[in-house]
Coordinates of C-alpha atoms in Angstrom, one line a residue:
M1 CA 102.6 93.4 130.2
T2 CA 99.9 96.1 129.9
T3 CA 100.5 99.7 130.8
P4 CA 98.7 100.7 134.0
P5 CA 96.1 103.4 133.7
E6 CA 97.1 107.0 134.4
V7 CA 97.4 107.5 138.2
Q8 CA 94.6 109.5 139.8
L9 CA 95.5 111.1 143.1
H10 CA 93.4 112.4 146.0
E11 CA 94.3 115.8 147.3
S12 CA 95.8 114.2 150.5
Q13 CA 98.0 112.0 148.4
K14 CA 99.2 114.9 146.2
S15 CA 100.0 116.8 149.4
Q16 CA 102.0 113.8 150.8
Y17 CA 103.9 113.4 147.5
R18 CA 104.7 117.2 147.4
A19 CA 106.1 117.0 150.9
M20 CA 108.2 114.0 149.9
L21 CA 109.3 116.0 146.8
A22 CA 110.5 118.8 149.1
V23 CA 113.1 116.4 150.5
A24 CA 114.3 115.6 147.0
L25 CA 114.4 119.3 146.1
D26 CA 116.5 120.0 149.2
E27 CA 118.9 117.4 148.0
A28 CA 119.0 118.8 144.5
R29 CA 119.7 122.3 145.8
M30 CA 122.5 120.8 148.0
G31 CA 124.1 119.2 145.0
H32 CA 123.8 122.4 143.0
A33 CA 125.5 124.3 145.9
E34 CA 128.3 121.8 145.8
G35 CA 128.9 122.5 142.1
G36 CA 127.0 119.5 140.8
I37 CA 123.9 118.7 138.8
P38 CA 120.8 119.6 140.7
V39 CA 118.9 116.3 140.8
G40 CA 117.8 114.9 144.1
A41 CA 116.0 111.8 145.3
A42 CA 114.6 110.1 148.4
L43 CA 113.2 106.8 149.4
F44 CA 110.1 106.6 151.6
T45 CA 107.8 104.0 153.1
Q46 CA 104.1 104.1 152.0
D47 CA 103.2 106.0 155.2
G48 CA 105.7 108.7 154.4
K49 CA 108.6 107.7 156.6
L50 CA 111.9 108.8 155.1
I51 CA 114.4 105.9 154.6
S52 CA 117.1 107.7 152.8
R53 CA 118.0 110.7 150.6
G54 CA 120.7 111.6 148.1
H55 CA 121.7 113.7 145.2
N56 CA 123.6 113.6 142.0
R57 CA 127.3 113.6 142.9
R58 CA 128.9 112.6 139.6
V59 CA 130.8 115.9 139.3
Q60 CA 131.7 116.2 142.9
E61 CA 133.0 112.6 143.2
D62 CA 134.2 112.2 139.6
D63 CA 132.0 109.1 139.5
P64 CA 129.5 108.7 136.7
S65 CA 127.4 106.2 138.6
V66 CA 126.4 108.5 141.4
H67 CA 123.0 109.9 140.2
G68 CA 120.4 111.2 142.7
E69 CA 118.4 107.9 142.6
T70 CA 121.5 105.7 143.0
D71 CA 122.8 107.9 145.9
A72 CA 119.5 107.6 147.8
F73 CA 119.2 103.9 147.0
R74 CA 122.8 103.1 148.3
R75 CA 122.1 105.2 151.4
A76 CA 119.0 103.1 152.2
G77 CA 121.1 100.0 152.9
R78 CA 119.8 96.5 152.3
Q79 CA 116.1 96.1 152.3
T80 CA 114.4 92.7 152.2
S81 CA 111.9 94.1 149.7
Y82 CA 111.5 97.4 147.8
R83 CA 108.0 96.8 146.4
D84 CA 106.2 98.9 149.0
L85 CA 108.7 101.8 148.8
I86 CA 108.3 105.1 147.1
M87 CA 111.2 106.6 145.1
V88 CA 110.9 110.3 144.8
T89 CA 113.1 112.2 142.4
T90 CA 113.2 115.7 141.1
L91 CA 113.6 114.5 137.5
A92 CA 112.4 111.6 135.4
P93 CA 115.1 108.9 135.9
C94 CA 117.6 108.1 133.1
W95 CA 117.8 104.6 131.7
Y96 CA 120.4 103.6 134.3
C97 CA 118.2 104.7 137.2
S98 CA 115.0 103.4 135.6
G99 CA 116.8 100.1 135.5
L100 CA 117.4 100.3 139.2
V101 CA 113.8 101.0 139.9
R102 CA 112.7 98.1 137.7
Q103 CA 115.4 95.7 138.9
F104 CA 114.4 96.1 142.6
R105 CA 110.7 96.5 141.8
I106 CA 110.3 99.8 143.7
G107 CA 106.5 100.0 143.7
T108 CA 106.0 103.7 143.2
L109 CA 108.0 106.4 141.4
V110 CA 107.1 110.0 142.1
V111 CA 108.8 112.4 139.6
G112 CA 109.1 116.1 140.1
E113 CA 109.2 116.8 136.4
S114 CA 109.7 115.2 133.0
R115 CA 109.8 118.2 130.7
N116 CA 113.6 118.6 130.7
F117 CA 114.1 114.8 130.3
Q118 CA 111.6 111.9 129.8
G119 CA 114.0 109.1 130.8
G120 CA 112.4 105.7 131.1
L121 CA 109.0 106.7 132.4
D122 CA 107.0 104.9 129.7
W123 CA 109.1 101.8 130.0
L124 CA 108.6 101.7 133.7
R125 CA 104.8 102.1 133.3
E126 CA 104.8 99.3 130.8
H127 CA 106.5 97.1 133.5
G128 CA 103.9 97.8 136.1
I129 CA 105.7 100.6 138.1
R130 CA 103.2 103.2 139.4
V131 CA 104.6 106.5 138.1
V132 CA 103.3 109.8 139.3
D133 CA 104.6 113.0 137.6
L134 CA 104.0 116.1 139.7
D135 CA 105.1 118.4 136.9
S136 CA 106.7 120.8 139.5
Q137 CA 107.6 124.2 138.0
E138 CA 110.2 124.6 140.7
C139 CA 112.0 121.4 139.5
V140 CA 111.7 122.5 135.9
D141 CA 113.2 125.9 136.6
L142 CA 116.1 124.5 138.7
L143 CA 117.3 122.1 136.1
T144 CA 116.6 124.4 133.1
G145 CA 118.9 127.0 134.6
Y146 CA 121.6 124.4 135.2
I147 CA 121.3 123.1 131.6
E148 CA 121.6 126.6 130.2
E149 CA 124.7 127.2 132.3
H150 CA 126.4 123.8 131.9
P151 CA 125.1 122.1 128.7
E152 CA 128.3 120.0 128.3
V153 CA 128.0 118.6 131.8
W154 CA 124.3 117.9 131.4
N155 CA 124.8 116.1 128.1
E156 CA 127.5 114.0 129.7
D157 CA 125.2 113.1 132.5
I158 CA 122.4 111.9 130.2
G159 CA 124.9 110.1 127.8
E160 CA 124.7 112.5 124.9
L161 CA 127.9 112.7 122.9
P162 CA 129.3 116.0 121.7
E163 CA 128.5 116.6 118.0
S164 CA 132.2 116.3 117.2
W165 CA 132.2 112.6 118.4
P166 CA 131.5 110.0 115.7
E167 CA 128.6 107.7 116.4
S168 CA 129.4 104.0 116.9

């Protein structure tokens, strides 16, 4: 499969995606206020109707599978198709969440930032997912602060082993 060309956005589309990102950012702040990792996500229709929203709850619920994207996905309930939906997340999705986007063929992924973590963005592009990276400084700052305060929780979230653990 060939990689789709870089996504070019009209100003009205950028504005719509920024408004969608604001919902995911609200979720990220909520998760942070609860003592969790500040990553939020939301699912929208192409015309901007909010279907669901969620945030990383792995610390709060002691459940490693509750990332922001999976929380929003679960809250959306069953859909007959995900191809026309837009997943908006404050951070590039990890491999687990990238797999979710790919498995259900969510048509568009809007990312708040990918500076702190690249995740599976290139892989998703290679598989025909339309990826838009808004490079939001607000998203970068929110997560950078968290990583500085809680590096051990962050490393656990992205599957990084402490240096004292032997590699398998």
